[in-house]
Amino acid sequence: MKALVMTGKQEMKMEEREIPTPKDNEVLIETAYAGICGTDNALFNGLPGSADAVPPIVLGHENSGVVKAVGKDVTNFKEGDRVSVDPNIYCGKCFYCHIGLFEECDNLSAVGVTRDGGLEQYFTAPDTVVYHIPDSVSLKEACSMEPISCGVHTMHIMDNIQPHMNALIIGDGYMAKIFAQLLRAYGVQDITMTGRHDDLLAQEQKQLNLNHVVNTTKEEIPSNYDIVIEAVGTPETQEAAVKHTNKGAQVMMFGVGAPGQTFSMNTYEIFKKQLTVKGSMINPNSFEDTLALLESGAVDITPFQANVISLDEVEGVLNHTTPKVGKTVVAVNPDLK
Ligand SMILES: [Zn+2]
Ligand SMILES: [Zn+2]
């Protein structure tokens, strides 16, 4: 089989490998699609993701495919099942697992980060992190279950989302678009999104039924909000997120900055407005809600999975030598249905 192996920092090589044999508790999956995200960019450049990727490793933590074989202890999957994998594997033994804060697991491992993922024709995963996908959800959509589930986790860890709350999404990338749909699905009525290009914002406003859009290259964010989701990760946007808050607001820091990055905020206002500023890290227990949202159509990412490429083109995208518009999805085997 073909495997796209990250062999070092900013280095990838297409290798011919044996199809892996699933262990007793594992499922062997023939990859249909794999998504590329900011985490892959970080890993490719030698930076940490949710965990460290040590080369040689096959990336591809966002993936979908069809079961090819199962280990002897696997009872809930069989050859031919359509599946997606929640990449994150919690140890179950550390303090944070014991208190239910799985995302902070001391021994986090992940498919496509610490063990080989979807950027190869076949990969394995423990049956505990494999999910059946319903017929109405395509394998292409299913490869975005992981990013959607990270947004769902943000919804899970917010307090008491209510229809009267207004929301600001900072950024208009793939995750920002997912957040627009999630906030709507969770009952928020008034949603504003910021971006940097009028034409894109106009299109997004229509596609996502946004109440307001703001081009921050030429206008100020006009109001304050009860919910602010920061989905860019720069000091400027993080500062703006905390600034544009109503009393009692929740600011969710989703955009990932560089590990040493800082920003400034008015701590008196945090006290006076009783703000919550919270990070949101990965996606424990979020795949079932993700499935429900995809199945109902409340979340529809198909218009945004715009950049479909082959395995051979992945390095160019990670190197930024190939221009990209929209979410990049690798069609490893698009003939799988
Ligand atoms: Zn991702
Ligand atoms: Zn743990």
mmCIF file of C-alpha atoms and ligand atoms in Angstrom:
data_model
loop_
_atom_site.group_PDB
_atom_site.id
_atom_site.type_symbol
_atom_site.label_atom_id
_atom_site.label_comp_id
_atom_site.label_asym_id
_atom_site.label_seq_id
_atom_site.Cartn_x
_atom_site.Cartn_y
_atom_site.Cartn_z
ATOM 1 C CA MET A 1 0.000 0.000 0.000
ATOM 2 C CA LYS A 2 0.946 3.645 -0.383
ATOM 3 C CA ALA A 3 1.798 5.504 2.837
ATOM 4 C CA LEU A 4 2.700 9.180 3.029
ATOM 5 C CA VAL A 5 5.243 9.208 5.846
ATOM 6 C CA MET A 6 6.398 12.313 7.677
ATOM 7 C CA THR A 7 10.108 11.482 7.946
ATOM 8 C CA GLY A 8 11.291 14.649 9.701
ATOM 9 C CA LYS A 9 10.621 18.330 10.144
ATOM 10 C CA GLN A 10 9.069 19.638 6.895
ATOM 11 C CA GLU A 11 9.829 16.332 5.216
ATOM 12 C CA MET A 12 7.506 13.739 3.709
ATOM 13 C CA LYS A 13 8.102 10.634 1.661
ATOM 14 C CA MET A 14 5.721 8.313 -0.191
ATOM 15 C CA GLU A 15 6.568 4.751 0.861
ATOM 16 C CA GLU A 16 5.390 1.341 -0.223
ATOM 17 C CA ARG A 17 4.409 -0.539 2.964
ATOM 18 C CA GLU A 18 2.765 -3.782 4.038
ATOM 19 C CA ILE A 19 -0.927 -3.419 4.936
ATOM 20 C CA PRO A 20 -0.940 -3.394 8.780
ATOM 21 C CA THR A 21 -2.427 -6.321 10.713
ATOM 22 C CA PRO A 22 -4.985 -5.258 13.345
ATOM 23 C CA LYS A 23 -4.207 -6.279 16.947
ATOM 24 C CA ASP A 24 -6.885 -8.198 18.885
ATOM 25 C CA ASN A 25 -8.796 -5.023 19.860
ATOM 26 C CA GLU A 26 -8.156 -3.100 16.639
ATOM 27 C CA VAL A 27 -9.992 -2.350 13.427
ATOM 28 C CA LEU A 28 -8.190 -2.187 10.051
ATOM 29 C CA ILE A 29 -9.652 0.632 7.967
ATOM 30 C CA GLU A 30 -9.256 1.310 4.252
ATOM 31 C CA THR A 31 -9.004 5.105 4.105
ATOM 32 C CA ALA A 32 -11.523 6.989 1.986
ATOM 33 C CA TYR A 33 -10.770 10.599 2.958
ATOM 34 C CA ALA A 34 -8.420 12.429 5.316
ATOM 35 C CA GLY A 35 -8.692 16.099 6.256
ATOM 36 C CA ILE A 36 -5.717 18.426 6.642
ATOM 37 C CA CYS A 37 -5.891 21.036 9.402
ATOM 38 C CA GLY A 38 -3.808 23.569 11.284
ATOM 39 C CA THR A 39 -2.605 20.847 13.633
ATOM 40 C CA ASP A 40 -1.039 19.007 10.685
ATOM 41 C CA ASN A 41 0.726 22.211 9.709
ATOM 42 C CA ALA A 42 2.093 22.540 13.242
ATOM 43 C CA LEU A 43 3.230 18.891 13.322
ATOM 44 C CA PHE A 44 4.828 19.206 9.869
ATOM 45 C CA ASN A 45 6.797 22.205 11.155
ATOM 46 C CA GLY A 46 8.006 20.359 14.256
ATOM 47 C CA LEU A 47 5.580 22.066 16.657
ATOM 48 C CA PRO A 48 3.347 20.143 19.083
ATOM 49 C CA GLY A 49 -0.315 19.435 18.307
ATOM 50 C CA SER A 50 -2.514 18.027 21.085
ATOM 51 C CA ALA A 51 0.412 15.607 21.476
ATOM 52 C CA ASP A 52 3.896 15.403 19.941
ATOM 53 C CA ALA A 53 4.361 13.626 16.608
ATOM 54 C CA VAL A 54 7.680 11.791 16.467
ATOM 55 C CA PRO A 55 8.811 10.931 12.899
ATOM 56 C CA PRO A 56 8.592 8.611 11.091
ATOM 57 C CA ILE A 57 4.811 8.924 11.393
ATOM 58 C CA VAL A 58 1.806 8.962 9.070
ATOM 59 C CA LEU A 59 -0.391 11.997 9.789
ATOM 60 C CA GLY A 60 -4.151 12.076 9.171
ATOM 61 C CA HIS A 61 -6.087 12.493 12.432
ATOM 62 C CA GLU A 62 -9.225 13.527 10.494
ATOM 63 C CA ASN A 63 -10.339 10.521 8.538
ATOM 64 C CA SER A 64 -13.028 8.175 7.292
ATOM 65 C CA GLY A 65 -13.096 4.834 5.537
ATOM 66 C CA VAL A 66 -14.425 1.315 5.321
ATOM 67 C CA VAL A 67 -13.557 -1.560 7.666
ATOM 68 C CA LYS A 68 -11.336 -4.115 5.958
ATOM 69 C CA ALA A 69 -10.627 -6.496 8.865
ATOM 70 C CA VAL A 70 -10.992 -6.700 12.641
ATOM 71 C CA GLY A 71 -8.950 -8.219 15.479
ATOM 72 C CA LYS A 72 -10.288 -11.288 17.275
ATOM 73 C CA ASP A 73 -11.754 -9.385 20.238
ATOM 74 C CA VAL A 74 -13.662 -6.854 18.111
ATOM 75 C CA THR A 75 -17.389 -7.583 18.101
ATOM 76 C CA ASN A 76 -19.056 -4.342 17.030
ATOM 77 C CA PHE A 77 -17.475 -3.945 13.568
ATOM 78 C CA LYS A 78 -17.213 -6.120 10.468
ATOM 79 C CA GLU A 79 -15.715 -5.866 7.004
ATOM 80 C CA GLY A 80 -17.544 -3.310 4.879
ATOM 81 C CA ASP A 81 -18.747 -1.045 7.730
ATOM 82 C CA ARG A 82 -18.448 2.682 7.008
ATOM 83 C CA VAL A 83 -16.591 4.404 9.843
ATOM 84 C CA SER A 84 -14.820 7.474 11.161
ATOM 85 C CA VAL A 85 -12.221 7.540 13.906
ATOM 86 C CA ASP A 86 -12.042 9.807 16.934
ATOM 87 C CA PRO A 87 -8.252 10.155 16.890
ATOM 88 C CA ASN A 88 -7.774 10.869 20.583
ATOM 89 C CA ILE A 89 -7.025 7.924 22.839
ATOM 90 C CA TYR A 90 -7.082 8.565 26.609
ATOM 91 C CA CYS A 91 -5.047 6.372 28.945
ATOM 92 C CA GLY A 92 -7.844 5.919 31.505
ATOM 93 C CA LYS A 93 -5.213 5.582 34.248
ATOM 94 C CA CYS A 94 -3.972 9.087 35.013
ATOM 95 C CA PHE A 95 -5.377 11.595 37.492
ATOM 96 C CA TYR A 96 -7.138 13.646 34.790
ATOM 97 C CA CYS A 97 -8.766 10.577 33.237
ATOM 98 C CA HIS A 98 -9.878 9.524 36.712
ATOM 99 C CA ILE A 99 -11.638 12.854 37.315
ATOM 100 C CA GLY A 100 -13.218 12.862 33.848
ATOM 101 C CA LEU A 101 -11.074 15.649 32.379
ATOM 102 C CA PHE A 102 -10.001 13.369 29.550
ATOM 103 C CA GLU A 103 -8.756 16.171 27.270
ATOM 104 C CA GLU A 104 -5.988 16.824 29.813
ATOM 105 C CA CYS A 105 -4.880 13.171 29.912
ATOM 106 C CA ASP A 106 -1.197 12.941 30.873
ATOM 107 C CA ASN A 107 -0.625 10.111 28.392
ATOM 108 C CA LEU A 108 -2.703 11.233 25.431
ATOM 109 C CA SER A 109 -2.072 9.307 22.251
ATOM 110 C CA ALA A 110 -3.733 9.989 18.921
ATOM 111 C CA VAL A 111 -4.287 8.359 15.569
ATOM 112 C CA GLY A 112 -2.447 10.488 13.010
ATOM 113 C CA VAL A 113 -0.269 12.125 15.679
ATOM 114 C CA THR A 114 1.428 9.529 17.886
ATOM 115 C CA ARG A 115 0.364 6.495 15.799
ATOM 116 C CA ASP A 116 -0.160 6.202 12.045
ATOM 117 C CA GLY A 117 -3.292 7.871 10.700
ATOM 118 C CA GLY A 118 -5.271 8.346 7.523
ATOM 119 C CA LEU A 119 -2.630 9.584 5.092
ATOM 120 C CA GLU A 120 -2.068 6.020 3.918
ATOM 121 C CA GLN A 121 -4.298 3.514 2.189
ATOM 122 C CA TYR A 122 -4.922 1.377 5.297
ATOM 123 C CA PHE A 123 -4.523 2.180 8.988
ATOM 124 C CA THR A 124 -5.558 0.637 12.302
ATOM 125 C CA ALA A 125 -7.324 2.071 15.357
ATOM 126 C CA PRO A 126 -8.572 0.576 18.652
ATOM 127 C CA ASP A 127 -12.279 -0.316 18.361
ATOM 128 C CA THR A 128 -13.090 2.050 21.265
ATOM 129 C CA VAL A 129 -12.454 5.127 19.062
ATOM 130 C CA VAL A 130 -14.116 3.877 15.857
ATOM 131 C CA TYR A 131 -17.665 5.092 15.065
ATOM 132 C CA HIS A 132 -20.248 3.744 12.629
ATOM 133 C CA ILE A 133 -21.555 6.414 10.283
ATOM 134 C CA PRO A 134 -25.142 6.456 9.028
ATOM 135 C CA ASP A 135 -25.913 5.992 5.310
ATOM 136 C CA SER A 136 -27.065 9.601 4.987
ATOM 137 C CA VAL A 137 -23.579 10.900 5.894
ATOM 138 C CA SER A 138 -20.988 10.610 3.112
ATOM 139 C CA LEU A 139 -17.454 9.379 3.750
ATOM 140 C CA LYS A 140 -16.218 12.780 2.610
ATOM 141 C CA GLU A 141 -18.335 14.557 5.231
ATOM 142 C CA ALA A 142 -17.351 11.957 7.826
ATOM 143 C CA CYS A 143 -13.657 12.826 7.516
ATOM 144 C CA SER A 144 -14.543 16.147 9.174
ATOM 145 C CA MET A 145 -16.086 14.583 12.257
ATOM 146 C CA GLU A 146 -12.985 15.350 14.288
ATOM 147 C CA PRO A 147 -12.928 19.131 13.639
ATOM 148 C CA ILE A 148 -16.707 19.341 14.144
ATOM 149 C CA SER A 149 -16.381 17.377 17.390
ATOM 150 C CA CYS A 150 -13.769 19.846 18.670
ATOM 151 C CA GLY A 151 -16.377 22.587 18.128
ATOM 152 C CA VAL A 152 -19.003 20.453 19.867
ATOM 153 C CA HIS A 153 -16.635 20.137 22.836
ATOM 154 C CA THR A 154 -16.514 23.960 23.005
ATOM 155 C CA MET A 155 -20.327 23.936 23.199
ATOM 156 C CA HIS A 156 -20.193 21.265 25.908
ATOM 157 C CA ILE A 157 -17.853 23.254 28.153
ATOM 158 C CA MET A 158 -19.748 26.546 27.878
ATOM 159 C CA ASP A 159 -22.228 27.305 30.650
ATOM 160 C CA ASN A 160 -25.890 27.426 29.872
ATOM 161 C CA ILE A 161 -26.156 28.627 26.262
ATOM 162 C CA GLN A 162 -29.480 30.484 25.913
ATOM 163 C CA PRO A 163 -31.435 31.913 22.971
ATOM 164 C CA HIS A 164 -31.245 35.504 24.225
ATOM 165 C CA MET A 165 -27.442 35.478 24.101
ATOM 166 C CA ASN A 166 -25.717 37.108 21.143
ATOM 167 C CA ALA A 167 -22.528 35.584 19.798
ATOM 168 C CA LEU A 168 -19.401 36.825 18.063
ATOM 169 C CA ILE A 169 -17.183 34.474 16.082
ATOM 170 C CA ILE A 170 -13.754 35.945 15.404
ATOM 171 C CA GLY A 171 -12.411 34.542 12.145
ATOM 172 C CA ASP A 172 -14.092 33.010 9.111
ATOM 173 C CA GLY A 173 -12.028 29.873 8.520
ATOM 174 C CA TYR A 174 -13.373 26.332 8.468
ATOM 175 C CA MET A 175 -13.781 26.111 12.243
ATOM 176 C CA ALA A 176 -15.467 29.523 12.391
ATOM 177 C CA LYS A 177 -18.008 28.316 9.837
ATOM 178 C CA ILE A 178 -18.597 25.168 11.878
ATOM 179 C CA PHE A 179 -19.095 27.325 14.985
ATOM 180 C CA ALA A 180 -21.726 29.418 13.196
ATOM 181 C CA GLN A 181 -23.737 26.271 12.550
ATOM 182 C CA LEU A 182 -23.140 24.867 16.032
ATOM 183 C CA LEU A 183 -24.237 28.073 17.791
ATOM 184 C CA ARG A 184 -27.418 28.061 15.699
ATOM 185 C CA ALA A 185 -28.017 24.406 16.519
ATOM 186 C CA TYR A 186 -27.542 25.129 20.215
ATOM 187 C CA GLY A 187 -30.197 27.843 20.078
ATOM 188 C CA VAL A 188 -28.273 31.113 19.670
ATOM 189 C CA GLN A 189 -30.344 33.550 17.587
ATOM 190 C CA ASP A 190 -27.976 36.446 16.902
ATOM 191 C CA ILE A 191 -24.603 35.554 15.363
ATOM 192 C CA THR A 192 -21.883 37.892 14.081
ATOM 193 C CA MET A 193 -18.764 36.747 12.239
ATOM 194 C CA THR A 194 -15.608 38.689 11.470
ATOM 195 C CA GLY A 195 -13.347 38.309 8.443
ATOM 196 C CA ARG A 196 -11.012 40.252 6.205
ATOM 197 C CA HIS A 197 -12.579 40.081 2.731
ATOM 198 C CA ASP A 198 -15.941 41.615 1.765
ATOM 199 C CA ASP A 199 -16.670 39.097 -0.989
ATOM 200 C CA LEU A 200 -16.032 36.081 1.254
ATOM 201 C CA LEU A 201 -17.997 37.599 4.126
ATOM 202 C CA ALA A 202 -20.980 38.307 1.858
ATOM 203 C CA GLN A 203 -20.942 34.699 0.680
ATOM 204 C CA GLU A 204 -20.572 33.357 4.227
ATOM 205 C CA GLN A 205 -23.386 35.557 5.511
ATOM 206 C CA LYS A 206 -25.704 34.004 2.938
ATOM 207 C CA GLN A 207 -24.474 30.411 3.293
ATOM 208 C CA LEU A 208 -24.503 30.448 7.087
ATOM 209 C CA ASN A 209 -27.484 32.722 7.606
ATOM 210 C CA LEU A 210 -25.393 35.078 9.756
ATOM 211 C CA ASN A 211 -27.097 38.091 11.309
ATOM 212 C CA HIS A 212 -24.066 40.349 10.876
ATOM 213 C CA VAL A 213 -20.600 40.228 9.336
ATOM 214 C CA VAL A 214 -17.721 42.597 10.074
ATOM 215 C CA ASN A 215 -14.672 43.221 7.890
ATOM 216 C CA THR A 216 -12.075 44.015 10.562
ATOM 217 C CA THR A 217 -9.628 45.484 8.042
ATOM 218 C CA LYS A 218 -11.942 48.474 7.707
ATOM 219 C CA GLU A 219 -14.527 48.519 10.504
ATOM 220 C CA GLU A 220 -14.588 48.175 14.274
ATOM 221 C CA ILE A 221 -16.510 45.311 15.814
ATOM 222 C CA PRO A 222 -19.700 47.296 16.498
ATOM 223 C CA SER A 223 -21.014 45.762 19.687
ATOM 224 C CA ASN A 224 -20.409 43.591 22.729
ATOM 225 C CA TYR A 225 -21.423 39.957 23.032
ATOM 226 C CA ASP A 226 -22.486 37.325 25.549
ATOM 227 C CA ILE A 227 -20.551 34.576 23.774
ATOM 228 C CA VAL A 228 -17.277 35.204 21.960
ATOM 229 C CA ILE A 229 -15.502 32.407 20.114
ATOM 230 C CA GLU A 230 -11.938 33.232 19.123
ATOM 231 C CA ALA A 231 -11.048 31.070 16.109
ATOM 232 C CA VAL A 232 -7.893 32.706 14.767
ATOM 233 C CA GLY A 233 -5.258 32.488 17.506
ATOM 234 C CA THR A 234 -3.302 35.762 17.190
ATOM 235 C CA PRO A 235 -2.682 38.165 20.103
ATOM 236 C CA GLU A 236 -4.731 40.882 18.327
ATOM 237 C CA THR A 237 -7.789 38.688 17.848
ATOM 238 C CA GLN A 238 -7.498 37.282 21.379
ATOM 239 C CA GLU A 239 -7.383 40.804 22.744
ATOM 240 C CA ALA A 240 -10.441 41.755 20.684
ATOM 241 C CA ALA A 241 -12.276 38.671 21.950
ATOM 242 C CA VAL A 242 -11.983 39.698 25.593
ATOM 243 C CA LYS A 243 -12.679 43.356 24.807
ATOM 244 C CA HIS A 244 -15.996 42.872 22.988
ATOM 245 C CA THR A 245 -17.856 41.291 25.867
ATOM 246 C CA ASN A 246 -21.083 41.960 27.705
ATOM 247 C CA LYS A 247 -21.373 41.562 31.461
ATOM 248 C CA GLY A 248 -21.253 37.878 32.380
ATOM 249 C CA ALA A 249 -19.888 36.901 28.956
ATOM 250 C CA GLN A 250 -18.015 33.738 28.086
ATOM 251 C CA VAL A 251 -14.942 33.973 25.867
ATOM 252 C CA MET A 252 -13.880 30.693 24.313
ATOM 253 C CA MET A 253 -10.257 30.557 23.187
ATOM 254 C CA PHE A 254 -10.301 28.044 20.348
ATOM 255 C CA GLY A 255 -7.681 29.448 17.942
ATOM 256 C CA VAL A 256 -4.254 27.960 18.644
ATOM 257 C CA GLY A 257 -1.419 30.432 19.045
ATOM 258 C CA ALA A 258 2.297 29.719 19.224
ATOM 259 C CA PRO A 259 3.229 28.013 22.534
ATOM 260 C CA GLY A 260 4.980 31.111 23.962
ATOM 261 C CA GLN A 261 2.399 33.635 22.778
ATOM 262 C CA THR A 262 0.783 36.150 25.158
ATOM 263 C CA PHE A 263 -1.791 38.925 24.838
ATOM 264 C CA SER A 264 -2.960 41.685 27.138
ATOM 265 C CA MET A 265 -6.359 42.098 28.718
ATOM 266 C CA ASN A 266 -8.002 44.472 31.135
ATOM 267 C CA THR A 267 -8.143 42.439 34.344
ATOM 268 C CA TYR A 268 -10.387 44.977 36.078
ATOM 269 C CA GLU A 269 -12.984 44.362 33.362
ATOM 270 C CA ILE A 270 -12.696 40.627 33.896
ATOM 271 C CA PHE A 271 -13.571 41.258 37.530
ATOM 272 C CA LYS A 272 -16.201 43.931 36.900
ATOM 273 C CA LYS A 273 -17.998 42.116 34.082
ATOM 274 C CA GLN A 274 -17.433 38.741 35.734
ATOM 275 C CA LEU A 275 -16.083 37.298 32.501
ATOM 276 C CA THR A 276 -15.195 33.695 31.834
ATOM 277 C CA VAL A 277 -12.172 33.205 29.573
ATOM 278 C CA LYS A 278 -11.774 29.538 28.765
ATOM 279 C CA GLY A 279 -9.610 27.367 26.535
ATOM 280 C CA SER A 280 -11.078 24.530 24.515
ATOM 281 C CA MET A 281 -8.868 21.554 23.850
ATOM 282 C CA ILE A 282 -9.755 18.563 21.605
ATOM 283 C CA ASN A 283 -13.010 16.611 21.816
ATOM 284 C CA PRO A 284 -13.794 14.038 24.514
ATOM 285 C CA ASN A 285 -17.265 12.473 24.323
ATOM 286 C CA SER A 286 -18.272 14.644 21.385
ATOM 287 C CA PHE A 287 -18.603 12.227 18.442
ATOM 288 C CA GLU A 288 -22.190 11.143 19.129
ATOM 289 C CA ASP A 289 -23.447 14.750 19.131
ATOM 290 C CA THR A 290 -21.387 15.368 15.990
ATOM 291 C CA LEU A 291 -23.093 12.453 14.274
ATOM 292 C CA ALA A 292 -26.538 13.706 15.299
ATOM 293 C CA LEU A 293 -25.766 17.193 13.954
ATOM 294 C CA LEU A 294 -24.457 15.831 10.642
ATOM 295 C CA GLU A 295 -27.347 13.429 10.241
ATOM 296 C CA SER A 296 -29.966 16.125 10.856
ATOM 297 C CA GLY A 297 -28.220 18.561 8.513
ATOM 298 C CA ALA A 298 -27.841 21.152 11.296
ATOM 299 C CA VAL A 299 -24.147 21.039 10.465
ATOM 300 C CA ASP A 300 -23.377 20.864 6.740
ATOM 301 C CA ILE A 301 -19.718 21.169 5.810
ATOM 302 C CA THR A 302 -20.014 19.974 2.202
ATOM 303 C CA PRO A 303 -19.923 23.507 0.682
ATOM 304 C CA PHE A 304 -16.692 24.220 2.558
ATOM 305 C CA GLN A 305 -14.654 21.077 1.813
ATOM 306 C CA ALA A 306 -13.531 22.911 -1.308
ATOM 307 C CA ASN A 307 -9.967 21.773 -1.841
ATOM 308 C CA VAL A 308 -9.899 18.071 -2.708
ATOM 309 C CA ILE A 309 -6.406 16.755 -3.401
ATOM 310 C CA SER A 310 -4.555 13.455 -3.784
ATOM 311 C CA LEU A 311 -1.966 11.965 -1.394
ATOM 312 C CA ASP A 312 0.809 13.194 -3.711
ATOM 313 C CA GLU A 313 -0.272 16.801 -3.245
ATOM 314 C CA VAL A 314 -0.289 16.873 0.577
ATOM 315 C CA GLU A 315 3.321 18.012 1.050
ATOM 316 C CA GLY A 316 2.730 21.000 -1.251
ATOM 317 C CA VAL A 317 -0.269 22.086 0.818
ATOM 318 C CA LEU A 318 1.650 21.714 4.115
ATOM 319 C CA ASN A 319 4.592 23.601 2.606
ATOM 320 C CA HIS A 320 2.200 26.312 1.400
ATOM 321 C CA THR A 321 3.653 25.966 -2.090
ATOM 322 C CA THR A 322 0.207 24.992 -3.411
ATOM 323 C CA PRO A 323 -2.422 27.705 -3.006
ATOM 324 C CA LYS A 324 -5.469 26.546 -1.075
ATOM 325 C CA VAL A 325 -8.996 27.854 -0.803
ATOM 326 C CA GLY A 326 -11.280 26.325 1.808
ATOM 327 C CA LYS A 327 -10.792 23.138 3.760
ATOM 328 C CA THR A 328 -8.325 20.643 2.287
ATOM 329 C CA VAL A 329 -9.519 17.066 2.057
ATOM 330 C CA VAL A 330 -7.316 14.261 0.740
ATOM 331 C CA ALA A 331 -9.175 11.769 -1.433
ATOM 332 C CA VAL A 332 -7.136 8.686 -0.508
ATOM 333 C CA ASN A 333 -9.700 6.357 -2.096
ATOM 334 C CA PRO A 334 -12.725 8.341 -3.317
ATOM 335 C CA ASP A 335 -14.206 5.207 -4.904
ATOM 336 C CA LEU A 336 -15.185 3.900 -1.456
ATOM 337 C CA LYS A 337 -18.831 4.662 -0.770
HETATM 338 ZN ZN ZN B 1 -7.785 18.536 12.869
HETATM 339 ZN ZN ZN B 2 -5.062 9.688 31.100
#
